[in-house]
Structures are given as structure tokens and as C-alpha cells.
Amino acid sequence: MDRIYGDDIILGTMGNTITEKIIERHLVSGEMKTGAEIGIRIDQTLTQDATGTMAYLEFEAMGLGRVKTQVSVSYVDHNTMQEDFRNMDDHVYLQTAAKKYGVRFSRPGNGICHQLHLERFSIPGSTLLGSDSHTPTSGGMGMLAIGSGGLDVAVAMGGGPFYVAMPAVVGVKLTGRLKSMVSAKDVILTLLGRETVKGGVGSVYEYFGPGVATLSIPERATITNMGAELGATTSIFPADEVAREFLYRQGRGSVFTALSADPDANYARVIEIDLDAVVPMAALPHSPDNVKPVSEIAGRKLDQVAIGSCTNSSVNDIGIAADIVGTGTIADNVSCAVSFGSRQVMRAAAASGLLDKLIGSGCRVLESACGPCIGMGFAPKSGGVSLRTFNRNFKGRSGTEDAEVYLVSPETAAASALRGVITDPRDLRMEKKDYSGFMVPSDTLIVEPASEAEASSVEVVRGPNIKPCPVGKPLADSLSGPALLKLGDGITTDHIMPAGAKILPLRSNVPEIAKHAFEYVDKSFPERALAAGSGFIVAGANYGQGSSREHAALAPMYLGIRAVIVKSFARIHRANLINFGILPLEFADPTDYDRISQGDEIVLASVKTALGENTRIKAEDRTAGFSFVLSARLDPRAVRILIAGGLLPYTREGGK
Ligand code: MIC
Ligand code: SF4
């Protein structure tokens, strides 16, 4: 056991950060040297429906049997539309697989995985691995909570370690207290403005200082949730009296462990944020780091407001929004929708009168699920301006390609919905009330797994839309083919493998979903890739930022992509490429990127030998007639996985 119940504190050697203390207690392999690969034991896992079907198919394909973690939960929250049999088939597969393999199952309608996990399962000092990039939400409760691809979660469910580069720990010192109508969302937007969407790659953001105690657990979780947009490995807060009180109210006081960094903890660098000085902020289209104070964009007309998502759907987020819109009615030019993070929040809203305020003001009340955040309905009109309390505003993610999506706090969203134009909520001169006392914990929609003895009689039900996970081919010594796409900087997983109401139902069917790869970038890509039989993607910096969806690696693999050649990668996507046998390569000299054109014939001769020796890889552009050097930065285990054709065949062959 890694956790100590009651009032004990987690001790480590002196001078340690919280991150180091938790890693030290979970270290299975490697040395805790920044950048070096470490293997850590995982106490808890979470999956959601859009990544979960593949994760359980992979768990089955590796023959792992029953889960070996302390807690594993399978949530259904992303696709709850059930517009035809496919979606419900996924849910039935997930429910029966959970029952058989020892996983708790959170039924559709129960809420969003991250909000639910924070409420019902988070434990300070434990490790959590989730097949969703916003898994760090539980870092608000002092967990080391990391997002990854489904295959890594499948391995962790089977008791295997999770491998990751030992992060640099960046200290974020909070002082002061947030002013009225300024919120935790404004804190993380401020940080994103400073650090950018790639500023956190290879780092954990660890919060400390006197300002921490002024923030509630859901406020801390808003900050750790959207820390994913920094590209960080995760973000974490101490576990203090505020955490104890939250767990106590959730009926889980016994799992509390106090957790803080040593006074002489060593951070790689320290950022200071004076909460008194934070002002309402907005991320402008089309990137979460494109931030400006709301006061600078006030007055812009809008069409839509959406309140909810795993970033901002706690009872106090909904509370302030309802209190604001409840003072009047939603402006005629605005359609305003609200989704609650969990059924617990929804019931608290009903019991406290907040729901009545929302309905009375003209809000549209949606199910407790991801909903509009992942383009499942509520798409804006053509060129529409939408204000959302969400965490991502990548082009097209809302379901409308030319929509202008702004990310804001619930305060700013509600004030703007009321006035019909972007509004600085401080103009309303209101105070936030605390509705957390209305929360009554309930696990009615959580189904317990079968006992080990009963598990053998549980049949896993697979509908016709559920196809096996494709398996990669062992690495050939030489790779050749055309540069099928040449893309710029900041390509997101929403570009590579879009989501939304049309494509999400295909998550359990790789041959079908692959037809939509790069759909909004270049519709002809899947056909050209299949015709070429083998090829490459060339791109700029921070390739693969955003989601943990392994479909962004699986679909290109299925279409014959053998290597992705870029200036730099986002962490989770790079790991997913390795897991599916696609070489993640970086230009040794980034100016070589400019010399390659889409369609050029690229050859990587003796790549397998080069990888084995972990040397740099020589490449040739036969069309333009020049040679260039690529660097792979792979540790020995990743090399073995790539040579085997991916983590599935590697694990099957007994690789560790
Ligand atoms: C997202 O917010 O992009 C998602 C949808 O939750 C993804 C997971 C997925 O694509 O299923 C994520 O954040 O990892
Ligand atoms: Fe769901 Fe949106 Fe959160 Fe992703 S970011 S888990 S789609 S609510």
C-alpha cells in the first residue's frame, strides 16, 4: 500500500517536491533524473467510452485477465447520443467487459469522468493513469494523475508499470486571493498566456504557497485539468485541510493523507502568481494560449454560450453562472446551454434552486456528459461566435469549421450570455456563493464488477461495430515512400483524427474511422496513403498536441504511415506513435523541414540498424536530391517496441 490513512503524512527524503515523493514511492525502474525514463506503479486507472473500447480490446488482446490495480473505472461520457446501434453496442461491450475484468462501470448520464473521479475515487498521494488527456484533473486532490493512450492504460490495468520521462518539477507559487468575479479558470488562462501550449512539455506544474489554501478542490481541479493544455506531464496541488474537508463531504474522509512539498524542495524553476492581480481572461480562437484580458475584447457580439465540461462544471461553477443569468434572461441573440459535471452536481443544482434559475433565465439544460466540448451537438452557426467554459478551442472541434470559439470562466460566460456581448463579469458587481453543502454523494449509476469467482460466467457482448484492434508490422530495415502530407506547427489530434457526432461512433472500428483521418486538413489523405502503401507525414513543432486518442496513431498506422518526421512532438501522441510502431523522428536541423515538399520521395535506409545502435538516422529526399539527419531520442525499451511493430506484439512476445 502506498497510502497511509488518517492524519499521517507522506514522507520522503528532505528537499523533495510532492511529485518526487509520489514517484519515489511508486518507482519500479529507472533513476529519478530529469528526462530519463522511469517506470512507475499505477494504483488507479480510468478510461472513457471514446478511448475505452480500444483500451479493453487491447487488454483482451494481451491476454491480461483481471485488472490488478487498486481501482479501475470505466466511464461513459463522451458519446451518449445513441443515434444508432453502434454507440449503444460500445456501451454494452464496455459494461460487460468491466464486469468480467474487475472494473467499476460508470453508466451514461452519471457525468464526466474527471469530475466523477475527483469526487468519488481520488486519493492524495496515489497514482492514476487515464486514457484521456485531462486525467490530471485529480491532481487537484494531490494525486499524480497522468493522461496516456489506451494501450498504456491497458498495460497498467494488467499490473504493468507506466513508463514516462522523469519530469522537471516547475513550482507555481500562489500568493494572495482571487478577487470577486475572477476565477480559477482565469488563473490557468493567465499561466497559458505566459507558458504557451508547448511550454510544459516534460514538466509537472506543482502548486504551493499561501494562495493554495484560498482555493477549493474544484477550483484547483480546474487549474490541473487545463494544465493539459500546457503540454505538461501533469499538474498537482498539495493535500491540505481543504482536501480533507472535500473528501469528508464525499463520505471518503478516511482516504485523506496530508501531502506537501518540503520547505526546501528544489524546483526546476518557480513561477509566481499573485491571485489578487489576476483578472478575467479569455483564450481567443483557435488556441488555448491565445489569451487576452476580457476587458480588452468586451463588447464583441456573440451567438452562443456553453457552460460545463470537465474544466468548469462543479456546483460552484454552475452556481455562479445560474446566479448571474438568474438576474434576468438570456439575450435574444444568444443560445446558452449548461451541462453539469456529474449527477451529484445536477442534484445539488436541483436542491439549491440553481436549476430553476437556469431554466427560468432561458438556458438549455443538457445531460451530464462531455456534450458540446467534443462536438456532440450544440455546434455554432456558420462563422458563429461561441463562448465556452471548456479547455480547447481548436479549429473545427465545436463541429463548425469556421466558428470562432473563446474559452472563458463561468462568470464571463454567464455575464456575456445575459448581455449578448462579451462582458467583463466584474461589471456586474456580484459575489460568488458556496453551494458545495448541497452535494450529496451517490453511486447509483456505478455498477460494481463481478467477483473473481463469478467473472468466468460473464459474457462480453460485442456488437457488429466492434472490430479487433489492428496490429502493426515488425520494423523493416529500410523505409521508403512519399511525404504524404506536409503540415505546419501546432497540429492537434483534432486535425489528425477529428471527433464529433459523425466520427465518434467509429472509435471501435479502425478501418472505418481511418477514412476520416485528416478530414479537415486534406480529404484525399486516406485514399492517397492506401494507394502509396507506405509513406510519411512531415510537420512542424508540437505535433499531436491535445487529446490522448490513440486513433490519431492507429489510423495513420492502418493507412501505411511508417514514420512521422517533425520539428517536435507533444508527449502523449509521441508515446502513442511508438505504441503502434510508427517512428517518431525529429529533424536534427529544423531548417531541413523547409527543403521538403509534399509528395517528395523519402528514403530511410538501414533505419532498424541505426535505431538499434540508437544513432542518428540518415534520410534522403530523392525528389529534391538532398540528405538530412533525423534524431529519434528513444530509450532502449522504445526501440524494442518499435522493432516488434508496437506495444501489442511486444507484450505478446513477452517483452517488458
Ligand atoms: C478531448 O478532450 O479531446 C477528449 C475527447 O476528451 C480526448 C480523448 C478522446 O479523444 O477520446 C482527450 O482529451 O484525451
Ligand atoms: Fe470530455 Fe471535453 Fe473534458 Fe475531453 S475536455 S474529457 S471531451 S469534457
XYZ file of C-alpha atoms and ligand atoms in Angstrom:
678
model
C 0.000 0.000 0.000
C 1.288 3.453 -0.781
C -1.198 5.419 1.135
C -1.346 5.986 4.793
C -4.783 6.666 6.159
C -5.692 9.140 8.843
C -3.503 12.077 9.670
C -0.166 10.669 8.622
C 1.832 12.495 6.074
C 3.785 11.111 3.171
C 7.425 11.476 3.997
C 10.287 11.469 1.577
C 13.917 12.413 1.770
C 14.193 16.089 2.617
C 14.236 18.673 -0.119
C 11.592 16.889 -2.160
C 8.647 18.153 -4.136
C 5.268 16.374 -3.893
C 5.877 14.952 -7.349
C 9.200 13.432 -6.308
C 7.710 11.985 -3.119
C 4.940 10.207 -5.017
C 7.255 8.999 -7.764
C 9.786 7.724 -5.223
C 7.090 5.608 -3.569
C 5.939 4.183 -6.898
C 9.258 3.769 -8.698
C 9.660 0.375 -10.353
C 12.550 1.095 -12.697
C 14.893 3.867 -13.743
C 16.549 6.739 -11.968
C 14.775 9.906 -10.918
C 16.947 12.078 -13.174
C 15.074 14.686 -15.212
C 14.489 13.400 -18.736
C 15.494 9.784 -18.004
C 12.880 7.068 -18.485
C 11.241 5.849 -15.277
C 8.668 3.102 -14.734
C 6.040 3.784 -12.048
C 3.428 1.565 -10.436
C -0.125 2.667 -11.109
C -2.714 2.476 -8.307
C -5.791 3.539 -10.266
C -6.849 3.757 -13.901
C -9.689 5.454 -15.703
C -10.987 5.046 -19.219
C -13.812 6.785 -21.056
C -16.016 5.383 -23.819
C -14.288 7.089 -26.767
C -10.890 5.645 -25.872
C -12.115 2.802 -23.660
C -13.330 0.306 -26.220
C -9.847 0.141 -27.774
C -8.228 0.008 -24.313
C -10.309 -3.048 -23.304
C -9.848 -4.688 -26.728
C -6.101 -4.218 -26.220
C -6.352 -5.539 -22.658
C -8.021 -8.636 -24.095
C -5.536 -8.925 -26.978
C -2.656 -9.001 -24.483
C -4.401 -11.773 -22.539
C -4.162 -9.881 -19.250
C -7.176 -11.439 -17.481
C -8.392 -9.497 -14.386
C -7.236 -5.991 -13.523
C -4.548 -5.785 -10.855
C -4.895 -2.125 -9.860
C -6.453 -0.912 -6.589
C -9.232 0.826 -8.525
C -10.089 0.886 -12.236
C -13.120 2.748 -13.536
C -14.705 2.726 -16.998
C -16.745 5.887 -17.628
C -19.244 6.586 -20.406
C -19.405 10.325 -21.019
C -18.113 11.283 -24.465
C -20.663 9.747 -26.776
C -24.069 9.357 -25.192
C -26.118 10.278 -28.270
C -27.124 6.737 -29.225
C -28.217 7.828 -32.680
C -27.990 4.237 -33.870
C -26.965 0.776 -32.625
C -23.210 1.446 -32.790
C -22.987 3.738 -29.790
C -25.089 1.516 -27.559
C -23.097 -1.521 -28.743
C -19.989 0.202 -27.395
C -21.665 0.862 -24.058
C -22.798 -2.769 -23.712
C -19.314 -4.001 -24.613
C -17.777 -1.649 -22.040
C -20.247 -2.639 -19.330
C -19.833 -6.376 -19.830
C -16.040 -6.138 -20.180
C -15.895 -4.084 -16.953
C -17.966 -6.680 -15.133
C -15.766 -9.522 -16.282
C -12.343 -7.958 -15.827
C -12.914 -6.309 -12.432
C -13.568 -2.697 -13.408
C -16.220 -0.355 -11.965
C -18.560 0.945 -14.657
C -20.000 4.459 -14.594
C -23.153 4.423 -16.690
C -24.072 7.072 -19.277
C -25.682 10.067 -17.583
C -23.587 9.730 -14.426
C -21.283 12.522 -15.500
C -17.883 13.411 -16.900
C -15.055 11.039 -15.980
C -12.740 13.649 -14.477
C -15.344 15.369 -12.314
C -16.595 11.972 -11.124
C -13.144 10.620 -10.436
C -12.289 13.690 -8.366
C -15.492 13.284 -6.350
C -15.665 9.538 -5.908
C -12.191 7.975 -6.295
C -9.314 10.462 -5.987
C -6.808 9.742 -3.191
C -3.919 12.066 -2.273
C -0.516 10.507 -2.863
C -1.784 7.752 -5.210
C -1.063 7.393 -8.917
C -3.760 7.500 -11.609
C -3.337 6.731 -15.301
C -6.224 7.637 -17.603
C -6.873 7.241 -21.316
C -7.837 10.877 -21.553
C -5.537 13.873 -21.617
C -7.437 15.669 -18.842
C -6.764 12.931 -16.281
C -4.578 15.478 -14.373
C -7.866 16.906 -13.026
C -7.416 14.643 -9.966
C -4.090 16.428 -9.373
C -6.353 18.947 -7.634
C -6.612 16.309 -4.883
C -2.855 15.675 -4.681
C -2.833 12.622 -6.955
C -0.136 12.060 -9.518
C -2.662 11.771 -12.346
C -1.368 11.317 -15.881
C -3.065 11.040 -19.285
C -1.908 8.435 -21.808
C -3.016 6.294 -24.707
C -5.382 3.388 -24.055
C -2.672 0.785 -24.596
C -0.601 2.177 -21.719
C -3.718 2.108 -19.541
C -4.398 -1.494 -20.593
C -0.867 -2.474 -19.526
C -1.331 -0.638 -16.203
C -4.666 -2.410 -15.615
C -2.767 -5.667 -16.070
C -0.328 -4.603 -13.323
C 2.466 -3.329 -15.604
C 4.337 -0.102 -14.895
C 3.806 3.124 -16.793
C 6.924 4.435 -18.495
C 7.466 8.158 -18.818
C 10.372 10.579 -18.843
C 11.167 11.783 -15.297
C 9.597 15.242 -15.394
C 11.167 18.520 -14.388
C 9.135 19.934 -11.500
C 8.120 23.542 -12.064
C 6.933 25.262 -8.893
C 3.980 27.628 -9.171
C 3.859 29.839 -6.103
C 0.417 31.253 -5.410
C 0.032 34.287 -3.179
C -2.983 36.486 -2.395
C -6.632 35.664 -3.026
C -8.819 35.875 -6.133
C -10.954 38.997 -6.345
C -14.698 38.812 -6.769
C -15.822 37.544 -10.227
C -12.300 36.316 -11.018
C -11.935 32.545 -11.057
C -9.542 29.607 -11.184
C -10.108 29.488 -14.960
C -8.551 32.947 -15.189
C -5.506 31.656 -13.282
C -4.837 28.840 -15.737
C -5.547 31.071 -18.736
C -3.021 33.565 -17.328
C -0.472 30.761 -16.975
C -1.181 29.540 -20.517
C -0.544 33.042 -21.817
C 2.876 33.009 -20.131
C 3.911 29.427 -20.762
C 2.200 28.619 -24.130
C 0.784 25.267 -25.278
C 4.235 23.736 -25.547
C 5.842 25.371 -22.508
C 5.073 22.432 -20.229
C 6.399 19.508 -22.287
C 8.411 17.249 -19.962
C 7.282 19.111 -16.818
C 4.933 18.801 -13.873
C 3.441 22.049 -12.588
C 3.356 21.812 -8.812
C 1.449 24.477 -6.876
C 2.483 25.799 -3.479
C 2.398 28.952 -1.387
C -0.159 30.723 0.799
C -2.639 31.241 -2.050
C -3.296 27.491 -2.295
C -5.441 27.401 0.862
C -7.800 30.026 -0.621
C -8.792 27.716 -3.489
C -11.456 24.998 -3.214
C -10.806 21.495 -4.598
C -12.911 22.050 -7.755
C -11.028 25.327 -8.334
C -7.704 23.506 -8.012
C -9.048 20.830 -10.363
C -9.930 23.481 -12.974
C -6.271 24.518 -12.904
C -4.812 20.997 -13.069
C -7.370 19.991 -15.718
C -6.361 22.728 -18.109
C -2.701 22.227 -17.255
C -3.017 19.587 -20.008
C -3.099 22.480 -22.476
C 0.418 23.473 -21.352
C 1.617 20.157 -22.793
C 2.632 19.187 -19.231
C 3.011 15.626 -17.953
C 0.616 16.656 -15.188
C -0.116 19.307 -12.539
C -0.523 18.778 -8.820
C -1.654 20.578 -5.654
C -0.844 19.747 -2.023
C -3.433 17.840 0.019
C -4.395 20.079 2.944
C -7.357 20.823 5.194
C -9.419 21.918 2.171
C -8.805 18.493 0.613
C -9.690 16.737 3.854
C -12.983 18.638 4.069
C -13.856 17.803 0.437
C -13.206 14.090 0.980
C -15.148 14.149 4.229
C -18.183 15.627 2.466
C -17.865 12.926 -0.165
C -18.064 10.327 2.588
C -14.443 9.384 1.924
C -12.649 11.171 4.752
C -10.690 8.019 5.634
C -8.594 8.153 2.448
C -7.157 11.564 3.314
C -3.390 11.880 3.548
C -1.765 15.272 4.108
C 0.752 15.969 1.384
C 3.045 18.907 0.822
C 6.475 19.685 -0.570
C 9.373 20.008 1.851
C 10.120 23.621 2.741
C 13.490 23.272 0.994
C 12.069 21.486 -2.076
C 14.034 22.058 -5.241
C 12.046 23.174 -8.261
C 13.497 23.343 -11.767
C 12.145 26.913 -11.844
C 9.487 28.861 -9.968
C 6.676 30.940 -11.427
C 4.833 33.336 -9.108
C 1.185 34.192 -9.489
C -0.366 36.839 -7.275
C -4.029 35.815 -7.193
C -5.019 39.387 -6.265
C -3.660 40.583 -9.591
C -5.448 38.008 -11.804
C -8.208 39.470 -13.998
C -10.901 37.768 -16.137
C -9.183 36.260 -19.173
C -10.266 34.681 -22.466
C -8.471 32.370 -24.902
C -9.251 33.679 -28.373
C -9.662 31.472 -31.459
C -8.069 28.999 -32.132
C -5.638 28.130 -29.355
C -5.876 27.909 -25.545
C -2.737 30.052 -25.185
C -4.011 32.895 -27.348
C -5.165 34.806 -24.268
C -6.234 38.376 -23.581
C -7.964 40.105 -20.663
C -11.745 40.028 -21.185
C -11.808 43.817 -20.721
C -9.857 44.165 -23.992
C -12.401 42.238 -26.056
C -15.567 43.340 -24.245
C -18.435 44.389 -26.494
C -17.903 41.762 -29.229
C -21.238 40.291 -30.276
C -21.788 36.586 -29.713
C -24.165 33.852 -30.760
C -23.689 31.080 -28.300
C -22.584 30.314 -24.745
C -21.811 26.835 -23.382
C -21.193 26.244 -19.685
C -19.845 22.891 -18.470
C -17.108 20.364 -19.448
C -14.555 18.734 -17.171
C -12.915 22.138 -16.672
C -15.838 24.086 -15.231
C -18.853 22.090 -14.166
C -18.608 21.865 -10.390
C -21.550 23.006 -8.308
C -19.976 26.408 -7.636
C -19.210 26.926 -11.353
C -22.832 26.208 -12.166
C -23.839 28.211 -9.080
C -22.254 31.496 -10.095
C -23.452 31.045 -13.689
C -27.031 30.437 -12.512
C -26.895 33.334 -10.060
C -25.760 35.641 -12.866
C -28.224 34.557 -15.578
C -30.928 34.285 -12.895
C -30.881 38.072 -12.540
C -32.529 38.382 -15.956
C -32.969 36.459 -19.201
C -30.527 35.222 -21.822
C -30.088 37.827 -24.587
C -32.166 37.234 -27.743
C -29.091 36.787 -29.937
C -27.586 34.097 -27.674
C -28.336 30.416 -27.219
C -26.987 29.297 -23.834
C -26.514 25.639 -22.826
C -25.442 24.218 -19.474
C -24.176 20.735 -18.719
C -23.427 19.533 -15.192
C -20.185 17.721 -14.435
C -21.891 14.932 -12.560
C -25.315 13.788 -11.376
C -24.247 14.873 -7.926
C -23.789 18.428 -9.215
C -27.099 18.191 -11.082
C -28.948 17.096 -7.941
C -27.291 19.832 -5.899
C -28.417 22.328 -8.545
C -31.967 20.997 -8.253
C -31.962 21.020 -4.436
C -30.477 24.519 -4.140
C -32.797 26.202 -6.662
C -29.970 26.791 -9.189
C -31.665 24.608 -11.785
C -34.782 26.721 -11.534
C -32.738 29.881 -12.093
C -31.112 28.362 -15.178
C -34.394 27.216 -16.674
C -36.124 30.466 -15.741
C -33.489 32.579 -17.475
C -33.851 30.613 -20.724
C -30.810 28.295 -20.529
C -30.906 24.985 -22.345
C -30.138 22.211 -19.883
C -28.118 19.289 -21.286
C -27.168 15.862 -19.980
C -24.228 15.398 -17.567
C -21.646 14.496 -20.212
C -18.920 15.999 -22.421
C -21.521 17.145 -24.966
C -20.599 20.296 -26.934
C -16.965 20.161 -25.735
C -16.254 17.319 -28.144
C -18.680 18.436 -30.824
C -21.531 16.175 -29.706
C -24.292 18.611 -30.561
C -24.686 22.364 -29.994
C -22.432 23.223 -32.967
C -22.378 27.004 -33.570
C -23.832 28.591 -36.736
C -21.520 29.301 -39.720
C -18.904 31.778 -38.584
C -20.678 31.904 -35.201
C -19.015 33.300 -32.082
C -19.231 30.878 -29.161
C -18.059 31.494 -25.571
C -17.312 28.253 -23.765
C -16.086 27.386 -20.294
C -14.162 24.479 -21.845
C -10.446 23.819 -22.278
C -9.878 23.548 -26.046
C -10.849 25.819 -28.916
C -9.034 24.173 -31.805
C -10.488 24.998 -35.203
C -13.430 22.783 -36.086
C -13.634 20.998 -32.696
C -17.040 22.566 -31.973
C -18.446 20.850 -35.077
C -18.462 24.063 -37.160
C -15.264 24.591 -39.098
C -15.385 28.366 -39.295
C -16.782 29.012 -35.798
C -14.881 31.402 -33.514
C -14.607 29.739 -30.106
C -13.437 31.657 -26.997
C -12.562 29.909 -23.718
C -13.650 31.758 -20.582
C -14.716 31.324 -16.954
C -18.328 30.554 -15.946
C -18.549 34.144 -14.646
C -17.558 35.643 -18.009
C -19.724 33.157 -19.955
C -22.848 33.886 -17.907
C -22.372 37.676 -17.843
C -21.931 37.633 -21.637
C -24.991 35.385 -22.154
C -27.049 37.903 -20.228
C -25.822 40.967 -22.105
C -25.463 39.409 -25.577
C -21.900 40.730 -25.965
C -18.598 39.697 -24.399
C -18.754 41.168 -20.910
C -16.243 41.564 -18.106
C -18.107 39.903 -15.219
C -16.673 42.400 -12.712
C -19.097 44.939 -14.249
C -21.955 43.017 -12.584
C -20.560 43.542 -9.068
C -21.815 40.210 -7.736
C -20.340 37.837 -5.164
C -19.863 34.076 -5.560
C -21.839 31.907 -3.128
C -20.819 28.483 -1.863
C -23.240 25.723 -2.893
C -20.999 22.781 -2.055
C -23.106 21.999 1.018
C -25.847 20.782 -1.338
C -23.681 17.957 -2.693
C -24.932 14.532 -1.605
C -22.656 11.692 -2.730
C -24.323 8.869 -4.620
C -23.034 5.951 -6.662
C -26.392 4.819 -8.032
C -25.059 4.772 -11.606
C -21.836 2.959 -10.778
C -22.003 -0.768 -11.414
C -19.665 -2.957 -9.371
C -17.669 -5.678 -11.172
C -18.323 -9.387 -10.750
C -16.272 -11.157 -8.107
C -13.338 -13.224 -9.318
C -15.376 -16.394 -8.812
C -18.333 -15.124 -10.871
C -16.236 -13.493 -13.610
C -15.864 -16.632 -15.742
C -19.622 -16.815 -16.301
C -19.864 -13.185 -17.535
C -20.128 -12.997 -21.314
C -18.544 -9.974 -23.004
C -21.020 -8.739 -25.613
C -19.563 -7.463 -28.907
C -21.840 -5.758 -31.405
C -21.040 -5.697 -35.133
C -19.354 -2.267 -34.937
C -16.670 -3.581 -32.621
C -13.689 -4.671 -34.665
C -10.400 -6.012 -33.299
C -7.523 -3.610 -32.797
C -5.153 -3.746 -35.813
C -1.616 -4.846 -35.025
C 1.490 -3.207 -36.509
C 4.150 -4.980 -38.590
C 7.715 -5.531 -37.354
C 10.026 -2.725 -38.451
C 11.687 -3.226 -41.857
C 15.336 -2.289 -42.202
C 14.659 0.351 -44.827
C 11.604 2.537 -45.177
C 10.623 4.449 -48.275
C 7.606 6.269 -49.624
C 6.228 9.719 -50.317
C 5.827 12.564 -47.837
C 2.048 12.201 -47.995
C 1.374 15.403 -46.053
C 3.470 18.430 -45.211
C 1.931 20.335 -42.317
C 2.841 23.353 -40.204
C 3.266 23.904 -36.447
C 0.760 23.005 -33.700
C -1.074 20.183 -35.497
C -3.574 18.832 -32.950
C -5.040 15.371 -32.604
C -8.330 17.006 -33.630
C -6.653 17.702 -37.006
C -5.247 14.178 -37.272
C -8.334 12.242 -36.171
C -11.341 14.532 -35.692
C -14.081 13.683 -33.188
C -17.684 14.988 -33.227
C -21.070 13.368 -33.717
C -20.246 11.843 -37.126
C -16.886 10.285 -36.306
C -17.033 9.331 -32.590
C -19.343 6.333 -33.215
C -16.477 4.797 -35.238
C -13.932 4.680 -32.387
C -14.279 0.880 -32.089
C -13.774 0.327 -35.806
C -10.344 1.405 -37.028
C -10.818 0.545 -40.753
C -13.888 2.810 -40.805
C -12.540 5.667 -38.677
C -9.309 5.705 -40.723
C -11.354 7.011 -43.671
C -11.710 10.288 -41.727
C -8.039 10.834 -40.877
C -7.010 14.452 -41.578
C -10.523 15.028 -42.939
C -10.463 18.798 -42.343
C -6.851 19.188 -43.479
C -6.792 17.139 -46.679
C -9.739 14.901 -47.522
C -7.682 12.952 -50.061
C -5.148 11.725 -47.455
C -6.632 8.287 -46.603
C -7.019 7.322 -50.250
C -3.559 8.556 -51.237
C -1.970 6.797 -48.255
C -3.626 3.468 -49.042
C -2.624 3.766 -52.699
C 1.017 4.505 -51.774
C 1.122 1.523 -49.372
C 3.813 3.182 -47.249
C 4.664 6.804 -46.539
C 5.480 9.617 -44.133
C 3.948 12.671 -42.519
C 6.115 15.778 -42.259
C 5.180 18.580 -39.850
C 6.424 21.433 -37.674
C 6.570 21.933 -33.886
C 4.377 20.401 -31.122
C 2.862 17.809 -33.466
C -0.025 15.867 -31.870
C -0.922 18.338 -29.109
C -4.291 17.853 -27.402
C -6.099 14.600 -26.916
C -4.781 11.198 -25.829
C -6.806 9.451 -28.547
C -4.660 6.646 -29.880
C -6.771 6.650 -33.023
C -4.527 9.534 -34.116
C -1.741 6.926 -34.296
C -3.837 3.832 -35.081
C -5.498 5.297 -38.183
C -2.227 6.516 -39.775
C -0.642 3.126 -38.956
C -3.563 1.348 -40.602
C -3.152 3.602 -43.659
C 0.551 2.724 -44.011
C 2.360 5.608 -42.274
C 5.719 4.282 -41.080
C 7.292 7.421 -39.622
C 6.272 10.934 -38.660
C 9.027 13.493 -39.230
C 8.609 16.751 -37.335
C 10.350 19.596 -35.524
C 8.939 18.447 -32.144
C 6.196 16.276 -30.600
C 3.593 16.536 -27.840
C 4.198 13.881 -25.141
C 1.106 11.647 -25.273
C 0.913 11.490 -29.043
C 4.608 10.631 -29.356
C 4.086 7.742 -26.908
C 1.041 6.595 -28.902
C 3.073 6.566 -32.144
C 5.688 4.322 -30.508
C 2.949 2.083 -29.079
C 1.638 1.486 -32.595
C 5.004 1.018 -34.283
C 5.285 4.409 -36.019
C 8.729 6.006 -35.776
C 8.622 9.451 -34.147
C 11.520 11.315 -35.754
C 12.728 14.882 -35.323
C 14.824 16.984 -37.692
C 18.364 17.310 -36.302
C 18.490 20.595 -38.208
C 14.984 22.144 -38.237
C 15.783 24.125 -41.421
C 15.679 20.821 -43.367
C 11.910 20.981 -42.841
C 11.756 23.871 -45.348
C 13.516 21.868 -48.069
C 10.974 19.025 -48.190
C 7.804 19.350 -50.267
C 4.633 17.287 -50.055
C 4.908 14.355 -52.471
C 8.734 14.071 -52.285
C 10.065 10.522 -52.199
C 11.797 9.908 -48.850
C 14.111 7.006 -48.053
C 15.350 5.955 -44.608
C 17.968 3.296 -45.355
C 19.131 0.896 -42.594
C 16.811 2.538 -40.110
C 16.414 -0.568 -37.971
C 20.164 -0.945 -37.557
C 20.502 2.746 -36.773
C 17.742 2.549 -34.156
C 19.306 -0.485 -32.555
C 22.529 1.435 -32.149
C 20.490 4.462 -31.138
C 22.434 6.627 -33.533
C 21.090 9.383 -35.676
C 19.179 8.315 -38.733
C 20.209 9.266 -42.246
C 17.391 10.209 -44.567
C 17.273 11.154 -48.199
C 14.826 13.242 -50.171
C 15.204 11.570 -53.578
C 12.927 14.058 -55.336
C 14.707 17.211 -54.165
C 18.056 15.382 -54.111
C 19.456 16.031 -50.639
C 20.298 14.089 -47.499
C 19.343 15.071 -43.978
C 19.683 13.745 -40.447
C 16.897 12.761 -38.074
C 17.081 12.170 -34.368
C 14.937 9.572 -32.623
C 15.677 10.164 -28.885
C 14.481 6.672 -27.986
C 15.270 4.733 -24.866
C 16.119 1.017 -25.296
C 12.609 -0.206 -24.409
C 11.010 2.082 -27.020
C 13.483 0.788 -29.622
C 12.475 -2.805 -28.828
C 8.781 -1.885 -29.052
C 9.271 -0.204 -32.451
C 11.262 -3.150 -33.805
C 8.473 -5.531 -32.711
C 5.883 -3.382 -34.544
C 4.309 -1.803 -31.448
C 3.456 -2.479 -27.816
C 0.788 -5.110 -28.573
C 3.094 -7.547 -30.407
C 5.919 -6.623 -27.997
C 3.856 -7.547 -24.916
C 2.523 -10.684 -26.573
C 6.100 -11.760 -27.251
C 6.770 -11.393 -23.525
C 8.524 -8.001 -23.682
C 8.545 -5.915 -20.519
C -10.661 15.641 -25.678
O -10.987 16.465 -24.840
O -10.034 15.921 -26.723
C -11.030 14.194 -25.426
C -12.093 13.846 -26.381
O -11.515 14.046 -24.120
C -9.777 13.351 -25.616
C -9.996 11.901 -25.583
C -10.597 11.340 -26.848
O -10.267 11.797 -27.939
O -11.377 10.410 -26.723
C -8.651 13.672 -24.640
O -8.610 14.756 -24.121
O -7.748 12.847 -24.472
Fe -14.899 15.481 -22.166
Fe -14.267 17.843 -23.081
Fe -13.255 17.035 -20.822
Fe -12.428 15.926 -23.114
S -12.144 18.038 -22.481
S -12.983 14.848 -21.207
S -14.342 15.968 -24.282
S -15.419 17.422 -21.227
